[in-house]
Tab-separated table of C-alpha atoms in Angstrom:
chain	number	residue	atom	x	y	z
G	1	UNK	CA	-51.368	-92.628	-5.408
G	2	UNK	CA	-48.693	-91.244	-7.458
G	3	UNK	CA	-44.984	-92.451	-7.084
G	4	UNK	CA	-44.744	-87.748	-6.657
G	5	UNK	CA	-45.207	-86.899	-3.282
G	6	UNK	CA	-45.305	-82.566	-2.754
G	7	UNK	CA	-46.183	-81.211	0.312
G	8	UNK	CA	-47.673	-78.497	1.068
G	9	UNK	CA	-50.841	-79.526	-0.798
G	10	UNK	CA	-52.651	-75.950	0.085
G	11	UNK	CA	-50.836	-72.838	1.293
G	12	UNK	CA	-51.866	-69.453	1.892
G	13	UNK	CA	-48.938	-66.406	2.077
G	14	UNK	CA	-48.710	-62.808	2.090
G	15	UNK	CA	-46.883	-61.025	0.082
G	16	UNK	CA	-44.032	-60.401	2.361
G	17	UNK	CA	-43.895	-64.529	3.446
G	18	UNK	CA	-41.307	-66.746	2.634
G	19	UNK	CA	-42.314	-70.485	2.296
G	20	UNK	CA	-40.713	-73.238	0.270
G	21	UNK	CA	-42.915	-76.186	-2.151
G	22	UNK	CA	-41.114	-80.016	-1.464
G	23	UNK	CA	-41.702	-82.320	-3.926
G	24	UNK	CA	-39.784	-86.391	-3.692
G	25	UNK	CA	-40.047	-88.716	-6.153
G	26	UNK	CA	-39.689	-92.393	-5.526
G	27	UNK	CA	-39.384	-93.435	-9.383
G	28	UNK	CA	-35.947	-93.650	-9.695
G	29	UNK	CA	-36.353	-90.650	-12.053
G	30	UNK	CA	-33.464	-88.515	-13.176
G	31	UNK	CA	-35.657	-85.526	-14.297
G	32	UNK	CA	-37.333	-83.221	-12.594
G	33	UNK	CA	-40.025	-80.046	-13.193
G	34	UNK	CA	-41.559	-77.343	-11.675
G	35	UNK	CA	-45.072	-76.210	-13.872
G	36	UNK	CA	-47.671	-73.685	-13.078
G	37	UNK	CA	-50.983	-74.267	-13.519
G	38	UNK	CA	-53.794	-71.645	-13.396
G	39	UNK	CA	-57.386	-71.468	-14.744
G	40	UNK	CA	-57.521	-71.099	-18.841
G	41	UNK	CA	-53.672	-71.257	-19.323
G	42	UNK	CA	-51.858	-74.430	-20.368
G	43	UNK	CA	-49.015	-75.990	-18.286
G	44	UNK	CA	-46.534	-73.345	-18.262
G	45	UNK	CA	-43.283	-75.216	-17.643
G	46	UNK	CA	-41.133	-73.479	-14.668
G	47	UNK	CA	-37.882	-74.860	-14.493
G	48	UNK	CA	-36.603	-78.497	-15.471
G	49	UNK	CA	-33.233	-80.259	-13.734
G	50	UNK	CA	-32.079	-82.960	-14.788
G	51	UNK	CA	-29.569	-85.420	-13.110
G	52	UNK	CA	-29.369	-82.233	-10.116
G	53	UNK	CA	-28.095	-79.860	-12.485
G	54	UNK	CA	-30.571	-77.068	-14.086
G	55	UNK	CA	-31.510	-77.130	-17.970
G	56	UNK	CA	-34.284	-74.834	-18.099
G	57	UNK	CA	-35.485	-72.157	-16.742
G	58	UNK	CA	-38.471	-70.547	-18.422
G	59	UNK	CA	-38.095	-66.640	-17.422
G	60	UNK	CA	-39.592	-67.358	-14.658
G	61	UNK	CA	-39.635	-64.191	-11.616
G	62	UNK	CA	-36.191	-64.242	-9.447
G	63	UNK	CA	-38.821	-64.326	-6.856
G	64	UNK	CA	-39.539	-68.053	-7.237
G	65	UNK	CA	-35.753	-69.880	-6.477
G	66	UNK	CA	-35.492	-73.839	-7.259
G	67	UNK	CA	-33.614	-76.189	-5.388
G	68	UNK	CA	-32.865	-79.327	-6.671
G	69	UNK	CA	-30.292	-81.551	-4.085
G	70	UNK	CA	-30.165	-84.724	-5.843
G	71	UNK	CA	-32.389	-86.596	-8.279
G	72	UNK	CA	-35.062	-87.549	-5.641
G	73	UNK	CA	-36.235	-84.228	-4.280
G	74	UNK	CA	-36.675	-80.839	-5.644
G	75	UNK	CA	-37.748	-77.489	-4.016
G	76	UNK	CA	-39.448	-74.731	-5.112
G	77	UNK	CA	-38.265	-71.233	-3.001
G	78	UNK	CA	-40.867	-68.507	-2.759
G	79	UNK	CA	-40.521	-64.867	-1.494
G	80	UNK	CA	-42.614	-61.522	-2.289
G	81	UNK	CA	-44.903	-63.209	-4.283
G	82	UNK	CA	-47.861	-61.331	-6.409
G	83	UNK	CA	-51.214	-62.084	-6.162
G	84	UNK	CA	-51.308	-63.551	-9.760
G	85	UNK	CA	-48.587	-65.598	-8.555
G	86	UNK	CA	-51.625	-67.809	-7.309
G	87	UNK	CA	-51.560	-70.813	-8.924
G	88	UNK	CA	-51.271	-74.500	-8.659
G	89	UNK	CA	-48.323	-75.353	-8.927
G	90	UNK	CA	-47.169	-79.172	-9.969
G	91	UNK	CA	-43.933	-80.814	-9.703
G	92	UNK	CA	-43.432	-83.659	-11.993
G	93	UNK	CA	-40.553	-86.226	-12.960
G	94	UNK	CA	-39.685	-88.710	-15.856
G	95	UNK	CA	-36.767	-90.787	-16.658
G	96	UNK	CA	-34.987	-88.200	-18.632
G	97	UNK	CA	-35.513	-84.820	-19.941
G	98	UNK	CA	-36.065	-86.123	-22.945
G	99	UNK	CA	-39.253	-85.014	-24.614
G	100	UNK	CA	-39.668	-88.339	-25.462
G	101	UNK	CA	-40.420	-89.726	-22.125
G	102	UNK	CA	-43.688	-89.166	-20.001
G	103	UNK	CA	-44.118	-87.246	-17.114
G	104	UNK	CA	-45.819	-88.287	-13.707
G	105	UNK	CA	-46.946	-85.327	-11.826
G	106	UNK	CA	-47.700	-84.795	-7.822
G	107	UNK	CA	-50.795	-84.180	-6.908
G	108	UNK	CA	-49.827	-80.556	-6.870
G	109	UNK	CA	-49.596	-77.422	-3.748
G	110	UNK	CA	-52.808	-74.933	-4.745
G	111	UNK	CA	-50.923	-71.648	-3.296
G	112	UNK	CA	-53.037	-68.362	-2.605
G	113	UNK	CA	-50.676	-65.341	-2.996
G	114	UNK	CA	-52.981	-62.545	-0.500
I	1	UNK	CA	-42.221	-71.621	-30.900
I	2	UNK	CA	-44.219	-74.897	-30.590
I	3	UNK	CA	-48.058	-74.134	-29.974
I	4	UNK	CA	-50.405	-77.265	-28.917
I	5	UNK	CA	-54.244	-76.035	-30.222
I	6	UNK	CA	-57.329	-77.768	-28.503
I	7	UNK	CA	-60.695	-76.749	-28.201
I	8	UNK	CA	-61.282	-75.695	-24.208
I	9	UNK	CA	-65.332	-77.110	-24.602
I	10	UNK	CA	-67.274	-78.065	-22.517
I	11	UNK	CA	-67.455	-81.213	-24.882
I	12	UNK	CA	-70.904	-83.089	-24.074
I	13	UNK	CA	-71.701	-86.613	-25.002
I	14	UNK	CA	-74.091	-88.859	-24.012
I	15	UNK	CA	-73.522	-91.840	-21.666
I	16	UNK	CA	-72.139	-94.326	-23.838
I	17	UNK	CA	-71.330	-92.700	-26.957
I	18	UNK	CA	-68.195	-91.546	-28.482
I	19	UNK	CA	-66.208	-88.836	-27.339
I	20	UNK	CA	-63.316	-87.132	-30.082
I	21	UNK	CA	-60.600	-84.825	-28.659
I	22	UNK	CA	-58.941	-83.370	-30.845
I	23	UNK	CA	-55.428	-81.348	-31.310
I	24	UNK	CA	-53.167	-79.959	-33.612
I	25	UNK	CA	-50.198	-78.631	-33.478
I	26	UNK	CA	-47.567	-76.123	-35.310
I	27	UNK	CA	-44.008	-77.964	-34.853
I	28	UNK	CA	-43.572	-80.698	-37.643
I	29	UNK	CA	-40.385	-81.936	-35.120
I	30	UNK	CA	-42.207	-83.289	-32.544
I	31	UNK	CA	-41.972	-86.575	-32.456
I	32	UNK	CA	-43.796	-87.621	-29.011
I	33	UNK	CA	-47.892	-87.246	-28.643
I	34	UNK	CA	-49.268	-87.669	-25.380
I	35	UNK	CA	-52.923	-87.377	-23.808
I	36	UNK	CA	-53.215	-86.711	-20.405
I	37	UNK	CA	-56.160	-86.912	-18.193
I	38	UNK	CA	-57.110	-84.495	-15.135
I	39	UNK	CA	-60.115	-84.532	-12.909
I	40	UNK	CA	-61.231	-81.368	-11.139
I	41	UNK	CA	-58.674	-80.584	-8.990
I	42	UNK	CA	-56.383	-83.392	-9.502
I	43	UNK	CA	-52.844	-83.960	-11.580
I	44	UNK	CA	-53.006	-85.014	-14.919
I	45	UNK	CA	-51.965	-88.827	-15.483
I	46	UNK	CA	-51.259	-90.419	-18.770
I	47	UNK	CA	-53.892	-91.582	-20.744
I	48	UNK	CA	-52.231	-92.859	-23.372
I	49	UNK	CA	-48.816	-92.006	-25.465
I	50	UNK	CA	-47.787	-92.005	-29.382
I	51	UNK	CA	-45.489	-91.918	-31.599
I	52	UNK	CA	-45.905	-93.182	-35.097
I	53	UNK	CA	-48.632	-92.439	-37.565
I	54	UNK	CA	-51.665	-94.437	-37.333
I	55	UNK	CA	-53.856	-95.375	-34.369
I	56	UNK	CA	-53.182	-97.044	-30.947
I	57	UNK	CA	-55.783	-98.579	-28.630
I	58	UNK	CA	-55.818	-99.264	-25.132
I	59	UNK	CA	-59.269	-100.760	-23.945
I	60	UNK	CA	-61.708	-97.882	-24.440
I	61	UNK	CA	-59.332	-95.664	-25.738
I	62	UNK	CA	-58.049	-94.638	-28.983
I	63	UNK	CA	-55.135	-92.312	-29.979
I	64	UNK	CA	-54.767	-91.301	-33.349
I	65	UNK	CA	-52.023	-89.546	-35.408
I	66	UNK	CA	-51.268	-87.783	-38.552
I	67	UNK	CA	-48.176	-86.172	-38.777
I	68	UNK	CA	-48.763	-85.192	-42.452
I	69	UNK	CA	-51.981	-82.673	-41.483
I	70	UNK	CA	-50.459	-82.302	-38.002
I	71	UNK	CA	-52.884	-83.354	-36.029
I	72	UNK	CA	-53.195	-85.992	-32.679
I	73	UNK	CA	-56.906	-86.989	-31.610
I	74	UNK	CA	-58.225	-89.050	-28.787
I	75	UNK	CA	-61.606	-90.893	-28.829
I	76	UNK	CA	-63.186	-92.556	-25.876
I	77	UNK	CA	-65.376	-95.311	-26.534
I	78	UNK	CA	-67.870	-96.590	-24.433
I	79	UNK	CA	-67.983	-92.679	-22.292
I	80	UNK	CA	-68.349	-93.123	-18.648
I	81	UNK	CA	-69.905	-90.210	-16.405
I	82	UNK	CA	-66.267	-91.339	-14.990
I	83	UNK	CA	-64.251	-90.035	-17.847
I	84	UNK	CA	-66.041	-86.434	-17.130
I	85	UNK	CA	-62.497	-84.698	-16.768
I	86	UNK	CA	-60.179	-82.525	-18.764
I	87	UNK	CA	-58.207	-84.117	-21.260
I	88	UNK	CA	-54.680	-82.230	-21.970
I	89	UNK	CA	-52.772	-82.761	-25.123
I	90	UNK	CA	-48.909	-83.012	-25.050
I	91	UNK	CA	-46.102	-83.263	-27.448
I	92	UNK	CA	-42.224	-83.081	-27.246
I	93	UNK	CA	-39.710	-84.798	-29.171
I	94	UNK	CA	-35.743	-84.865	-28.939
I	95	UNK	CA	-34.240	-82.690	-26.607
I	96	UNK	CA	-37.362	-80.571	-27.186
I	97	UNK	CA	-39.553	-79.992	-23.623
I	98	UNK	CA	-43.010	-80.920	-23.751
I	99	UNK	CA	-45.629	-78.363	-24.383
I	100	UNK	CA	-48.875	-78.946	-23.320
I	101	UNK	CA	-52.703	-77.483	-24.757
I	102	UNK	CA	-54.878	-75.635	-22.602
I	103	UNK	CA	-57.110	-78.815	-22.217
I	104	UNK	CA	-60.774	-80.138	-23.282
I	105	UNK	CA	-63.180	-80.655	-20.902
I	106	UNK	CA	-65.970	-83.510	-21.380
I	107	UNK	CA	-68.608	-83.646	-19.817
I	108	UNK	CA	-70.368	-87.498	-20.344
I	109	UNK	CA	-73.975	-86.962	-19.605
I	110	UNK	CA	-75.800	-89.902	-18.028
């Protein structure tokens, strides 16, 4: 058990859906990511905040929104997604955004864009 | 543009022998080498972090660096049909982000 809870763990939309991804970390982290993960691509990094405020955001579709209230829990806003949107998709935190630093990710929401 | 290369495999060993991951890598900046482990439908976890040039060990495991030819390897000593996963290789440095590889998969046969 990591110390990166996310919640859903599966989830199934429609195009048209709205849903939100919740991930909490209880590290005492300061840094926080969104990554996608599907089969025979690396980690593609989504967006990174660190200490709340945003410091990357990797082109990602205005159809995926983050939300990142304060250092403990991050969201991950989803509406019209594409089918290749289907993914899994892994929050993650570390002590800074430093690329020093390592990163402990949730155990991840497998979403299924239909 | 920092690119992370590793071989995708299948990578098959015996039970027992020794596995070598291997990785290389394009930016001569980063300073931060990481291995991370994922089983089949898990996260990764850490396996095992470096930073200088040279080898680290930690029990079974083995990370070794070489800035000069660019290059970050991991060998598993001692494979377990429980170390059957895929192994990702990571790297950042600075106020760089950490890029990840597309992952090796071993397969330890028993």
């Amino acid at each position: 058990e990591t110390g990166v809870t996310q919640t859903p763990r599966h989830l199934v939309m429609g195009m048209t859906n709205k849903k939100s991804l919740k991930c909490e970390q209880h590290l005492g982290h300061n840094a926080m990511y969104w990554y996608k993960q599907s089969a025979k691509k690396p980690l593609e990094l989504m967006f990174v905040y660190n200490f709340k405020e945003q410091t990357e955001n990797n082109s990602v579709p205005s159809r995926f929104s983050p939300e990142c209230p304060n250092s403990s829990h991050l969201f991950l806003h989803l509406h019209t997604l594409q089918p290749e949107d289907s993914a899994l998709y892994l929050c993650a935190s570390s002590a800074s955004s430093l690329g020093t630093d390592t990163q402990y990710f949730g155990p991840g929401t497998r979403l299924t864009v239909l | 543009q920092k690119e992370v290369e590793q071989n995708s495999g299948p990578l098959s060993v015996p039970e027992g022998a020794i596995a070598s991951l291997n990785c290389t890598y394009s930016d001569r900046g980063s300073q931060s080498f990481f291995w991370y482990r994922q089983y089949s439908g898990k996260s990764p976890e850490l396996i095992m972090s470096i930073y200088s040039n040279g080898d680290k060990e930690d029990g079974r495991f083995t990370a070794q660096l070489n800035k000069a030819s660019q290059y970050v390897s991991l060998l598993i000593r001692d494979s377990q049909p429980s170390d059957s996963a895929t192994y990702l290789c990571a790297l950042g440095g600075g106020y760089q982000k950490v890029t990840f590889g597309i992952g090796t998969k071993l397969q330890v046969i028993p």
